[in-house]
JSON list of C-alpha atoms in Angstrom, two decimals:
[
{"chain": "T", "resi": 25, "resn": "GLN", "atom": "CA", "xyz": [-12.76, -7.04, 18.36]},
{"chain": "T", "resi": 26, "resn": "VAL", "atom": "CA", "xyz": [-11.99, -10.62, 19.26]},
{"chain": "T", "resi": 27, "resn": "GLN", "atom": "CA", "xyz": [-8.33, -11.33, 19.96]},
{"chain": "T", "resi": 28, "resn": "LEU", "atom": "CA", "xyz": [-6.46, -14.49, 20.85]},
{"chain": "T", "resi": 29, "resn": "HIS", "atom": "CA", "xyz": [-3.19, -14.58, 22.73]},
{"chain": "T", "resi": 30, "resn": "GLU", "atom": "CA", "xyz": [-1.00, -17.62, 23.26]},
{"chain": "T", "resi": 31, "resn": "SER", "atom": "CA", "xyz": [1.22, -17.90, 26.31]},
{"chain": "T", "resi": 32, "resn": "GLY", "atom": "CA", "xyz": [3.61, -20.45, 27.73]},
{"chain": "T", "resi": 33, "resn": "PRO", "atom": "CA", "xyz": [7.28, -21.40, 27.94]},
{"chain": "T", "resi": 34, "resn": "GLY", "atom": "CA", "xyz": [9.34, -20.82, 24.84]},
{"chain": "T", "resi": 35, "resn": "LEU", "atom": "CA", "xyz": [11.76, -23.63, 25.68]},
{"chain": "T", "resi": 36, "resn": "VAL", "atom": "CA", "xyz": [10.88, -27.18, 26.69]},
{"chain": "T", "resi": 37, "resn": "LYS", "atom": "CA", "xyz": [13.26, -30.06, 27.32]},
{"chain": "T", "resi": 38, "resn": "PRO", "atom": "CA", "xyz": [12.98, -33.30, 25.37]},
{"chain": "T", "resi": 39, "resn": "SER", "atom": "CA", "xyz": [10.62, -35.88, 26.96]},
{"chain": "T", "resi": 40, "resn": "GLU", "atom": "CA", "xyz": [8.89, -33.17, 28.99]},
{"chain": "T", "resi": 41, "resn": "THR", "atom": "CA", "xyz": [5.42, -31.69, 28.56]},
{"chain": "T", "resi": 42, "resn": "LEU", "atom": "CA", "xyz": [4.67, -28.62, 26.48]},
{"chain": "T", "resi": 43, "resn": "SER", "atom": "CA", "xyz": [1.92, -26.48, 28.04]},
{"chain": "T", "resi": 44, "resn": "LEU", "atom": "CA", "xyz": [0.28, -23.53, 26.33]},
{"chain": "T", "resi": 45, "resn": "THR", "atom": "CA", "xyz": [-2.73, -21.35, 27.10]},
{"chain": "T", "resi": 46, "resn": "CYS", "atom": "CA", "xyz": [-4.81, -19.24, 24.75]},
{"chain": "T", "resi": 47, "resn": "THR", "atom": "CA", "xyz": [-6.65, -16.28, 26.24]},
{"chain": "T", "resi": 48, "resn": "VAL", "atom": "CA", "xyz": [-9.69, -15.02, 24.37]},
{"chain": "T", "resi": 49, "resn": "SER", "atom": "CA", "xyz": [-10.60, -11.35, 24.68]},
{"chain": "T", "resi": 50, "resn": "GLY", "atom": "CA", "xyz": [-13.45, -9.38, 23.16]},
{"chain": "T", "resi": 51, "resn": "ASP", "atom": "CA", "xyz": [-15.98, -12.21, 23.21]},
{"chain": "T", "resi": 52, "resn": "ALA", "atom": "CA", "xyz": [-17.08, -15.15, 25.31]},
{"chain": "T", "resi": 53, "resn": "ILE", "atom": "CA", "xyz": [-15.49, -18.51, 24.70]},
{"chain": "T", "resi": 54, "resn": "ASN", "atom": "CA", "xyz": [-18.91, -20.11, 24.46]},
{"chain": "T", "resi": 55, "resn": "ASP", "atom": "CA", "xyz": [-20.51, -21.20, 21.20]},
{"chain": "T", "resi": 56, "resn": "TYR", "atom": "CA", "xyz": [-17.33, -21.55, 19.18]},
{"chain": "T", "resi": 57, "resn": "TYR", "atom": "CA", "xyz": [-14.77, -24.19, 18.36]},
{"chain": "T", "resi": 58, "resn": "TRP", "atom": "CA", "xyz": [-11.21, -23.53, 19.52]},
{"chain": "T", "resi": 59, "resn": "SER", "atom": "CA", "xyz": [-8.18, -25.13, 17.97]},
{"chain": "T", "resi": 60, "resn": "TRP", "atom": "CA", "xyz": [-4.43, -25.40, 18.18]},
{"chain": "T", "resi": 61, "resn": "VAL", "atom": "CA", "xyz": [-2.39, -25.32, 14.98]},
{"chain": "T", "resi": 62, "resn": "ARG", "atom": "CA", "xyz": [1.38, -25.54, 14.71]},
{"chain": "T", "resi": 63, "resn": "GLN", "atom": "CA", "xyz": [3.98, -24.73, 12.10]},
{"chain": "T", "resi": 64, "resn": "PRO", "atom": "CA", "xyz": [7.55, -26.05, 12.27]},
{"chain": "T", "resi": 65, "resn": "PRO", "atom": "CA", "xyz": [10.16, -23.60, 11.04]},
{"chain": "T", "resi": 66, "resn": "GLY", "atom": "CA", "xyz": [10.00, -23.29, 7.26]},
{"chain": "T", "resi": 67, "resn": "LYS", "atom": "CA", "xyz": [7.19, -25.83, 6.96]},
{"chain": "T", "resi": 68, "resn": "GLY", "atom": "CA", "xyz": [3.43, -25.93, 6.56]},
{"chain": "T", "resi": 69, "resn": "LEU", "atom": "CA", "xyz": [0.50, -25.82, 8.96]},
{"chain": "T", "resi": 70, "resn": "GLU", "atom": "CA", "xyz": [-0.58, -28.79, 11.06]},
{"chain": "T", "resi": 71, "resn": "TRP", "atom": "CA", "xyz": [-3.83, -28.94, 13.00]},
{"chain": "T", "resi": 72, "resn": "ILE", "atom": "CA", "xyz": [-3.37, -30.35, 16.50]},
{"chain": "T", "resi": 73, "resn": "GLY", "atom": "CA", "xyz": [-6.85, -30.49, 17.96]},
{"chain": "T", "resi": 74, "resn": "TYR", "atom": "CA", "xyz": [-10.03, -28.65, 18.90]},
{"chain": "T", "resi": 75, "resn": "ILE", "atom": "CA", "xyz": [-12.14, -28.13, 22.01]},
{"chain": "T", "resi": 76, "resn": "ASP", "atom": "CA", "xyz": [-15.42, -26.36, 22.62]},
{"chain": "T", "resi": 77, "resn": "TYR", "atom": "CA", "xyz": [-16.95, -24.89, 25.76]},
{"chain": "T", "resi": 78, "resn": "ARG", "atom": "CA", "xyz": [-18.82, -28.15, 26.38]},
{"chain": "T", "resi": 79, "resn": "ARG", "atom": "CA", "xyz": [-15.39, -29.83, 26.45]},
{"chain": "T", "resi": 80, "resn": "ASN", "atom": "CA", "xyz": [-16.00, -31.81, 23.28]},
{"chain": "T", "resi": 81, "resn": "THR", "atom": "CA", "xyz": [-12.62, -32.51, 21.70]},
{"chain": "T", "resi": 82, "resn": "ASN", "atom": "CA", "xyz": [-11.08, -34.04, 18.62]},
{"chain": "T", "resi": 83, "resn": "CYS", "atom": "CA", "xyz": [-7.43, -34.41, 17.76]},
{"chain": "T", "resi": 84, "resn": "ASN", "atom": "CA", "xyz": [-5.14, -35.06, 14.87]},
{"chain": "T", "resi": 85, "resn": "PRO", "atom": "CA", "xyz": [-4.71, -38.86, 14.91]},
{"chain": "T", "resi": 86, "resn": "SER", "atom": "CA", "xyz": [-0.95, -38.46, 14.60]},
{"chain": "T", "resi": 87, "resn": "LEU", "atom": "CA", "xyz": [-0.80, -36.58, 17.91]},
{"chain": "T", "resi": 88, "resn": "LYS", "atom": "CA", "xyz": [-3.80, -37.95, 19.76]},
{"chain": "T", "resi": 89, "resn": "SER", "atom": "CA", "xyz": [-1.89, -40.12, 22.23]},
{"chain": "T", "resi": 90, "resn": "ARG", "atom": "CA", "xyz": [0.14, -37.12, 23.46]},
{"chain": "T", "resi": 91, "resn": "VAL", "atom": "CA", "xyz": [-2.45, -34.32, 23.43]},
{"chain": "T", "resi": 92, "resn": "THR", "atom": "CA", "xyz": [-4.71, -33.10, 26.22]},
{"chain": "T", "resi": 93, "resn": "MET", "atom": "CA", "xyz": [-6.87, -30.03, 25.85]},
{"chain": "T", "resi": 94, "resn": "SER", "atom": "CA", "xyz": [-8.94, -28.18, 28.42]},
{"chain": "T", "resi": 95, "resn": "VAL", "atom": "CA", "xyz": [-11.13, -25.10, 28.63]},
{"chain": "T", "resi": 96, "resn": "ASP", "atom": "CA", "xyz": [-11.74, -22.67, 31.48]},
{"chain": "T", "resi": 97, "resn": "THR", "atom": "CA", "xyz": [-14.84, -20.66, 30.69]},
{"chain": "T", "resi": 98, "resn": "SER", "atom": "CA", "xyz": [-14.48, -18.54, 33.83]},
{"chain": "T", "resi": 99, "resn": "LYS", "atom": "CA", "xyz": [-11.13, -17.24, 32.55]},
{"chain": "T", "resi": 100, "resn": "ASN", "atom": "CA", "xyz": [-12.08, -17.30, 28.86]},
{"chain": "T", "resi": 101, "resn": "GLN", "atom": "CA", "xyz": [-9.09, -19.54, 28.21]},
{"chain": "T", "resi": 102, "resn": "PHE", "atom": "CA", "xyz": [-8.31, -22.89, 26.67]},
{"chain": "T", "resi": 103, "resn": "SER", "atom": "CA", "xyz": [-5.13, -24.88, 26.99]},
{"chain": "T", "resi": 104, "resn": "LEU", "atom": "CA", "xyz": [-2.95, -27.47, 25.32]},
{"chain": "T", "resi": 105, "resn": "LYS", "atom": "CA", "xyz": [-0.66, -30.07, 26.82]},
{"chain": "T", "resi": 106, "resn": "LEU", "atom": "CA", "xyz": [1.62, -32.10, 24.59]},
{"chain": "T", "resi": 107, "resn": "THR", "atom": "CA", "xyz": [3.57, -34.81, 26.36]},
{"chain": "T", "resi": 108, "resn": "SER", "atom": "CA", "xyz": [6.87, -36.52, 25.61]},
{"chain": "T", "resi": 109, "resn": "VAL", "atom": "CA", "xyz": [8.08, -33.78, 23.28]},
{"chain": "T", "resi": 110, "resn": "THR", "atom": "CA", "xyz": [10.97, -34.18, 20.87]},
{"chain": "T", "resi": 111, "resn": "ALA", "atom": "CA", "xyz": [12.80, -31.81, 18.55]},
{"chain": "T", "resi": 112, "resn": "ALA", "atom": "CA", "xyz": [10.10, -32.54, 15.96]},
{"chain": "T", "resi": 113, "resn": "ASP", "atom": "CA", "xyz": [7.65, -30.63, 18.15]},
{"chain": "T", "resi": 114, "resn": "THR", "atom": "CA", "xyz": [9.62, -27.42, 17.73]},
{"chain": "T", "resi": 115, "resn": "ALA", "atom": "CA", "xyz": [7.23, -25.04, 16.04]},
{"chain": "T", "resi": 116, "resn": "VAL", "atom": "CA", "xyz": [5.20, -21.87, 16.19]},
{"chain": "T", "resi": 117, "resn": "TYR", "atom": "CA", "xyz": [1.99, -22.76, 17.97]},
{"chain": "T", "resi": 118, "resn": "TYR", "atom": "CA", "xyz": [-1.17, -20.87, 17.10]},
{"chain": "T", "resi": 119, "resn": "CYS", "atom": "CA", "xyz": [-4.58, -20.87, 18.68]},
{"chain": "T", "resi": 120, "resn": "ALA", "atom": "CA", "xyz": [-7.52, -20.18, 16.38]},
{"chain": "T", "resi": 121, "resn": "ARG", "atom": "CA", "xyz": [-11.28, -19.79, 16.42]},
{"chain": "T", "resi": 122, "resn": "ASP", "atom": "CA", "xyz": [-13.81, -21.56, 14.23]},
{"chain": "T", "resi": 123, "resn": "PRO", "atom": "CA", "xyz": [-17.14, -19.74, 14.66]},
{"chain": "T", "resi": 124, "resn": "GLY", "atom": "CA", "xyz": [-19.18, -22.52, 13.06]},
{"chain": "T", "resi": 125, "resn": "LEU", "atom": "CA", "xyz": [-21.83, -21.69, 10.50]},
{"chain": "T", "resi": 126, "resn": "PRO", "atom": "CA", "xyz": [-21.52, -20.17, 7.99]},
{"chain": "T", "resi": 127, "resn": "VAL", "atom": "CA", "xyz": [-17.72, -19.84, 8.08]},
{"chain": "T", "resi": 128, "resn": "ASN", "atom": "CA", "xyz": [-16.80, -23.28, 9.42]},
{"chain": "T", "resi": 129, "resn": "THR", "atom": "CA", "xyz": [-13.10, -22.56, 9.54]},
{"chain": "T", "resi": 130, "resn": "PHE", "atom": "CA", "xyz": [-10.50, -20.45, 11.34]},
{"chain": "T", "resi": 131, "resn": "ASP", "atom": "CA", "xyz": [-11.47, -16.80, 11.06]},
{"chain": "T", "resi": 132, "resn": "ILE", "atom": "CA", "xyz": [-9.37, -15.47, 13.93]},
{"chain": "T", "resi": 133, "resn": "TRP", "atom": "CA", "xyz": [-5.85, -16.51, 14.92]},
{"chain": "T", "resi": 134, "resn": "GLY", "atom": "CA", "xyz": [-3.48, -15.63, 17.69]},
{"chain": "T", "resi": 135, "resn": "GLN", "atom": "CA", "xyz": [-0.13, -14.15, 16.75]},
{"chain": "T", "resi": 136, "resn": "GLY", "atom": "CA", "xyz": [1.58, -17.45, 17.54]},
{"chain": "T", "resi": 137, "resn": "THR", "atom": "CA", "xyz": [4.21, -18.45, 20.05]},
{"chain": "T", "resi": 138, "resn": "MET", "atom": "CA", "xyz": [7.49, -20.14, 19.22]},
{"chain": "T", "resi": 139, "resn": "VAL", "atom": "CA", "xyz": [8.27, -23.25, 21.24]},
{"chain": "T", "resi": 140, "resn": "THR", "atom": "CA", "xyz": [11.68, -24.83, 20.98]},
{"chain": "T", "resi": 141, "resn": "VAL", "atom": "CA", "xyz": [12.37, -28.33, 22.25]},
{"chain": "T", "resi": 142, "resn": "SER", "atom": "CA", "xyz": [15.98, -28.54, 23.33]},
{"chain": "T", "resi": 143, "resn": "SER", "atom": "CA", "xyz": [18.05, -29.60, 26.30]},
{"chain": "J", "resi": 18, "resn": "GLU", "atom": "CA", "xyz": [-8.52, -39.24, 5.98]},
{"chain": "J", "resi": 19, "resn": "VAL", "atom": "CA", "xyz": [-8.65, -36.51, 3.35]},
{"chain": "J", "resi": 20, "resn": "VAL", "atom": "CA", "xyz": [-5.33, -35.42, 1.86]},
{"chain": "J", "resi": 21, "resn": "LEU", "atom": "CA", "xyz": [-5.13, -32.03, 0.15]},
{"chain": "J", "resi": 22, "resn": "THR", "atom": "CA", "xyz": [-2.54, -31.57, -2.59]},
{"chain": "J", "resi": 23, "resn": "GLN", "atom": "CA", "xyz": [-1.73, -28.05, -3.75]},
{"chain": "J", "resi": 24, "resn": "SER", "atom": "CA", "xyz": [-0.13, -27.13, -7.04]},
{"chain": "J", "resi": 25, "resn": "PRO", "atom": "CA", "xyz": [2.13, -25.70, -8.07]},
{"chain": "J", "resi": 26, "resn": "ALA", "atom": "CA", "xyz": [4.50, -25.67, -5.12]},
{"chain": "J", "resi": 27, "resn": "THR", "atom": "CA", "xyz": [5.86, -22.34, -6.30]},
{"chain": "J", "resi": 28, "resn": "LEU", "atom": "CA", "xyz": [4.30, -19.87, -8.71]},
{"chain": "J", "resi": 29, "resn": "SER", "atom": "CA", "xyz": [6.39, -17.04, -10.13]},
{"chain": "J", "resi": 30, "resn": "LEU", "atom": "CA", "xyz": [4.40, -14.13, -11.52]},
{"chain": "J", "resi": 31, "resn": "SER", "atom": "CA", "xyz": [4.55, -10.36, -11.83]},
{"chain": "J", "resi": 32, "resn": "PRO", "atom": "CA", "xyz": [2.28, -7.67, -10.39]},
{"chain": "J", "resi": 33, "resn": "GLY", "atom": "CA", "xyz": [-0.78, -7.22, -12.55]},
{"chain": "J", "resi": 34, "resn": "GLU", "atom": "CA", "xyz": [-0.82, -10.83, -13.71]},
{"chain": "J", "resi": 35, "resn": "ARG", "atom": "CA", "xyz": [-3.50, -13.39, -12.89]},
{"chain": "J", "resi": 36, "resn": "ALA", "atom": "CA", "xyz": [-2.70, -16.16, -10.42]},
{"chain": "J", "resi": 37, "resn": "THR", "atom": "CA", "xyz": [-4.42, -19.53, -10.37]},
{"chain": "J", "resi": 38, "resn": "LEU", "atom": "CA", "xyz": [-3.72, -21.86, -7.45]},
{"chain": "J", "resi": 39, "resn": "SER", "atom": "CA", "xyz": [-5.03, -25.41, -7.29]},
{"chain": "J", "resi": 40, "resn": "CYS", "atom": "CA", "xyz": [-6.07, -27.64, -4.41]},
{"chain": "J", "resi": 41, "resn": "ARG", "atom": "CA", "xyz": [-7.04, -31.25, -5.04]},
{"chain": "J", "resi": 42, "resn": "ALA", "atom": "CA", "xyz": [-8.64, -33.50, -2.43]},
{"chain": "J", "resi": 43, "resn": "SER", "atom": "CA", "xyz": [-8.00, -37.24, -2.24]},
{"chain": "J", "resi": 44, "resn": "GLN", "atom": "CA", "xyz": [-11.74, -37.81, -1.99]},
{"chain": "J", "resi": 45, "resn": "SER", "atom": "CA", "xyz": [-14.85, -35.76, -2.61]},
{"chain": "J", "resi": 46, "resn": "ILE", "atom": "CA", "xyz": [-15.37, -33.28, 0.20]},
{"chain": "J", "resi": 47, "resn": "SER", "atom": "CA", "xyz": [-18.09, -30.94, 1.37]},
{"chain": "J", "resi": 48, "resn": "ALA", "atom": "CA", "xyz": [-17.79, -27.27, 0.61]},
{"chain": "J", "resi": 49, "resn": "TYR", "atom": "CA", "xyz": [-16.00, -26.64, 3.93]},
{"chain": "J", "resi": 50, "resn": "LEU", "atom": "CA", "xyz": [-12.96, -25.70, 1.88]},
{"chain": "J", "resi": 51, "resn": "ALA", "atom": "CA", "xyz": [-11.03, -22.60, 2.83]},
{"chain": "J", "resi": 52, "resn": "TRP", "atom": "CA", "xyz": [-8.03, -20.64, 1.58]},
{"chain": "J", "resi": 53, "resn": "TYR", "atom": "CA", "xyz": [-5.52, -18.76, 3.71]},
{"chain": "J", "resi": 54, "resn": "GLN", "atom": "CA", "xyz": [-2.72, -16.33, 2.98]},
{"chain": "J", "resi": 55, "resn": "GLN", "atom": "CA", "xyz": [0.38, -16.31, 5.16]},
{"chain": "J", "resi": 56, "resn": "LYS", "atom": "CA", "xyz": [3.20, -13.78, 5.08]},
{"chain": "J", "resi": 57, "resn": "PRO", "atom": "CA", "xyz": [6.54, -14.29, 6.86]},
{"chain": "J", "resi": 58, "resn": "GLY", "atom": "CA", "xyz": [6.29, -13.90, 10.61]},
{"chain": "J", "resi": 59, "resn": "GLN", "atom": "CA", "xyz": [2.51, -13.60, 10.54]},
{"chain": "J", "resi": 60, "resn": "ALA", "atom": "CA", "xyz": [-0.40, -15.84, 11.35]},
{"chain": "J", "resi": 61, "resn": "PRO", "atom": "CA", "xyz": [-2.46, -17.13, 8.45]},
{"chain": "J", "resi": 62, "resn": "ARG", "atom": "CA", "xyz": [-5.28, -14.89, 7.26]},
{"chain": "J", "resi": 63, "resn": "LEU", "atom": "CA", "xyz": [-8.59, -16.31, 6.09]},
{"chain": "J", "resi": 64, "resn": "LEU", "atom": "CA", "xyz": [-9.36, -15.35, 2.49]},
{"chain": "J", "resi": 65, "resn": "ILE", "atom": "CA", "xyz": [-12.10, -17.71, 1.32]},
{"chain": "J", "resi": 66, "resn": "PHE", "atom": "CA", "xyz": [-14.49, -20.00, 3.20]},
{"chain": "J", "resi": 67, "resn": "ASP", "atom": "CA", "xyz": [-17.00, -22.53, 1.96]},
{"chain": "J", "resi": 68, "resn": "ALA", "atom": "CA", "xyz": [-15.03, -22.75, -1.31]},
{"chain": "J", "resi": 69, "resn": "SER", "atom": "CA", "xyz": [-16.21, -19.46, -2.81]},
{"chain": "J", "resi": 70, "resn": "ASN", "atom": "CA", "xyz": [-17.12, -16.94, -0.10]},
{"chain": "J", "resi": 71, "resn": "ARG", "atom": "CA", "xyz": [-14.74, -14.08, 0.60]},
{"chain": "J", "resi": 72, "resn": "ALA", "atom": "CA", "xyz": [-14.03, -13.43, 4.25]},
{"chain": "J", "resi": 73, "resn": "THR", "atom": "CA", "xyz": [-14.65, -10.01, 5.75]},
{"chain": "J", "resi": 74, "resn": "GLY", "atom": "CA", "xyz": [-12.37, -7.34, 4.33]},
{"chain": "J", "resi": 75, "resn": "ILE", "atom": "CA", "xyz": [-10.87, -9.49, 1.58]},
{"chain": "J", "resi": 76, "resn": "PRO", "atom": "CA", "xyz": [-10.51, -7.62, -1.74]},
{"chain": "J", "resi": 77, "resn": "ALA", "atom": "CA", "xyz": [-12.64, -8.66, -4.69]},
{"chain": "J", "resi": 78, "resn": "ARG", "atom": "CA", "xyz": [-9.58, -9.69, -6.70]},
{"chain": "J", "resi": 79, "resn": "PHE", "atom": "CA", "xyz": [-9.53, -12.88, -4.62]},
{"chain": "J", "resi": 80, "resn": "SER", "atom": "CA", "xyz": [-12.03, -15.52, -5.66]},
{"chain": "J", "resi": 81, "resn": "GLY", "atom": "CA", "xyz": [-12.53, -19.19, -4.95]},
{"chain": "J", "resi": 82, "resn": "SER", "atom": "CA", "xyz": [-14.27, -21.88, -6.93]},
{"chain": "J", "resi": 83, "resn": "GLY", "atom": "CA", "xyz": [-14.65, -25.62, -7.19]},
{"chain": "J", "resi": 84, "resn": "SER", "atom": "CA", "xyz": [-16.46, -28.59, -5.74]},
{"chain": "J", "resi": 85, "resn": "GLY", "atom": "CA", "xyz": [-15.97, -32.28, -5.14]},
{"chain": "J", "resi": 86, "resn": "THR", "atom": "CA", "xyz": [-12.23, -32.84, -5.35]},
{"chain": "J", "resi": 87, "resn": "ASP", "atom": "CA", "xyz": [-10.95, -29.83, -7.30]},
{"chain": "J", "resi": 88, "resn": "PHE", "atom": "CA", "xyz": [-10.76, -26.30, -5.94]},
{"chain": "J", "resi": 89, "resn": "THR", "atom": "CA", "xyz": [-9.14, -23.13, -7.22]},
{"chain": "J", "resi": 90, "resn": "LEU", "atom": "CA", "xyz": [-8.05, -19.82, -5.74]},
{"chain": "J", "resi": 91, "resn": "THR", "atom": "CA", "xyz": [-7.77, -17.05, -8.32]},
{"chain": "J", "resi": 92, "resn": "ILE", "atom": "CA", "xyz": [-6.18, -13.66, -7.83]},
{"chain": "J", "resi": 93, "resn": "SER", "atom": "CA", "xyz": [-7.33, -11.61, -10.79]},
{"chain": "J", "resi": 94, "resn": "SER", "atom": "CA", "xyz": [-4.59, -8.99, -10.86]},
{"chain": "J", "resi": 95, "resn": "LEU", "atom": "CA", "xyz": [-1.68, -9.38, -8.47]},
{"chain": "J", "resi": 96, "resn": "GLU", "atom": "CA", "xyz": [-0.77, -6.57, -6.15]},
{"chain": "J", "resi": 97, "resn": "PRO", "atom": "CA", "xyz": [2.71, -6.39, -4.55]},
{"chain": "J", "resi": 98, "resn": "GLU", "atom": "CA", "xyz": [1.24, -7.36, -1.16]},
{"chain": "J", "resi": 99, "resn": "ASP", "atom": "CA", "xyz": [-0.23, -10.59, -2.56]},
{"chain": "J", "resi": 100, "resn": "PHE", "atom": "CA", "xyz": [3.13, -12.35, -2.76]},
{"chain": "J", "resi": 101, "resn": "ALA", "atom": "CA", "xyz": [2.95, -14.85, 0.08]},
{"chain": "J", "resi": 102, "resn": "VAL", "atom": "CA", "xyz": [2.25, -18.51, 0.83]},
{"chain": "J", "resi": 103, "resn": "TYR", "atom": "CA", "xyz": [-1.29, -19.78, 0.29]},
{"chain": "J", "resi": 104, "resn": "TYR", "atom": "CA", "xyz": [-2.85, -22.79, 1.99]},
{"chain": "J", "resi": 105, "resn": "CYS", "atom": "CA", "xyz": [-6.05, -24.62, 1.32]},
{"chain": "J", "resi": 106, "resn": "GLN", "atom": "CA", "xyz": [-7.79, -26.33, 4.21]},
{"chain": "J", "resi": 107, "resn": "GLN", "atom": "CA", "xyz": [-10.74, -28.64, 4.65]},
{"chain": "J", "resi": 108, "resn": "ARG", "atom": "CA", "xyz": [-12.94, -29.19, 7.69]},
{"chain": "J", "resi": 109, "resn": "SER", "atom": "CA", "xyz": [-15.06, -32.27, 8.27]},
{"chain": "J", "resi": 110, "resn": "ILE", "atom": "CA", "xyz": [-18.63, -31.59, 9.32]},
{"chain": "J", "resi": 111, "resn": "TRP", "atom": "CA", "xyz": [-18.64, -33.44, 12.66]},
{"chain": "J", "resi": 112, "resn": "PRO", "atom": "CA", "xyz": [-16.65, -33.81, 14.72]},
{"chain": "J", "resi": 113, "resn": "PRO", "atom": "CA", "xyz": [-14.52, -30.92, 13.49]},
{"chain": "J", "resi": 114, "resn": "ARG", "atom": "CA", "xyz": [-11.30, -32.16, 12.00]},
{"chain": "J", "resi": 115, "resn": "TYR", "atom": "CA", "xyz": [-9.07, -29.96, 9.87]},
{"chain": "J", "resi": 116, "resn": "THR", "atom": "CA", "xyz": [-6.60, -30.76, 7.13]},
{"chain": "J", "resi": 117, "resn": "PHE", "atom": "CA", "xyz": [-4.22, -28.35, 5.41]},
{"chain": "J", "resi": 118, "resn": "GLY", "atom": "CA", "xyz": [-2.60, -28.55, 2.03]},
{"chain": "J", "resi": 119, "resn": "GLN", "atom": "CA", "xyz": [1.17, -28.21, 1.89]},
{"chain": "J", "resi": 120, "resn": "GLY", "atom": "CA", "xyz": [1.01, -24.66, 0.54]},
{"chain": "J", "resi": 121, "resn": "THR", "atom": "CA", "xyz": [1.82, -22.75, -2.64]},
{"chain": "J", "resi": 122, "resn": "LYS", "atom": "CA", "xyz": [4.43, -20.03, -2.54]},
{"chain": "J", "resi": 123, "resn": "LEU", "atom": "CA", "xyz": [3.52, -17.13, -4.78]},
{"chain": "J", "resi": 124, "resn": "GLU", "atom": "CA", "xyz": [6.69, -15.23, -5.59]},
{"chain": "J", "resi": 125, "resn": "ILE", "atom": "CA", "xyz": [7.57, -12.24, -7.69]}
]
């Protein structure tokens, strides 16, 4: 079955760039929408942005100036970069798949990776 | 920008009881309304998509309804494993843009 796995540093210093990769296994990355979602400790879910295999993207307006997303179809991976991080960016980061019609929402999630912003 | 408001923030019920969770949108939205269940330390799990369609493997005791600005998740008879946090979420048609409600904690 399709699985998603997030990877990247668990600790990032303030003002630096957070970089995460999501590896998709069990299916091709084509034809779906791929998103990043985060959850600060004890808080709710926040959508960060999406990318598809054509490299179309859209981001949460509150994060847009700091977010870059990319996709590598040859590796079946997509990535997130979040610049100028602060303690407020400390969260569990999830990658998720939206298969489009008829579901049109996140049907598969990674297990999440905790990222702490601290010096 | 659509804002989703869930109520109540916390719902205290017992196994066997019926749970009704509400999600209200700040403006009328398409039926791209979904519900998720999240347990501690786990990723969210999709329960309902398109307002009223159960996702694969979701028990029949979970049902979704609503349209326009008012949506409801109903759990007909609570099982012990149903106590968790529930989120509603909306997706715009194009380009994809997702908004979550703040969550309802369903506690024993």
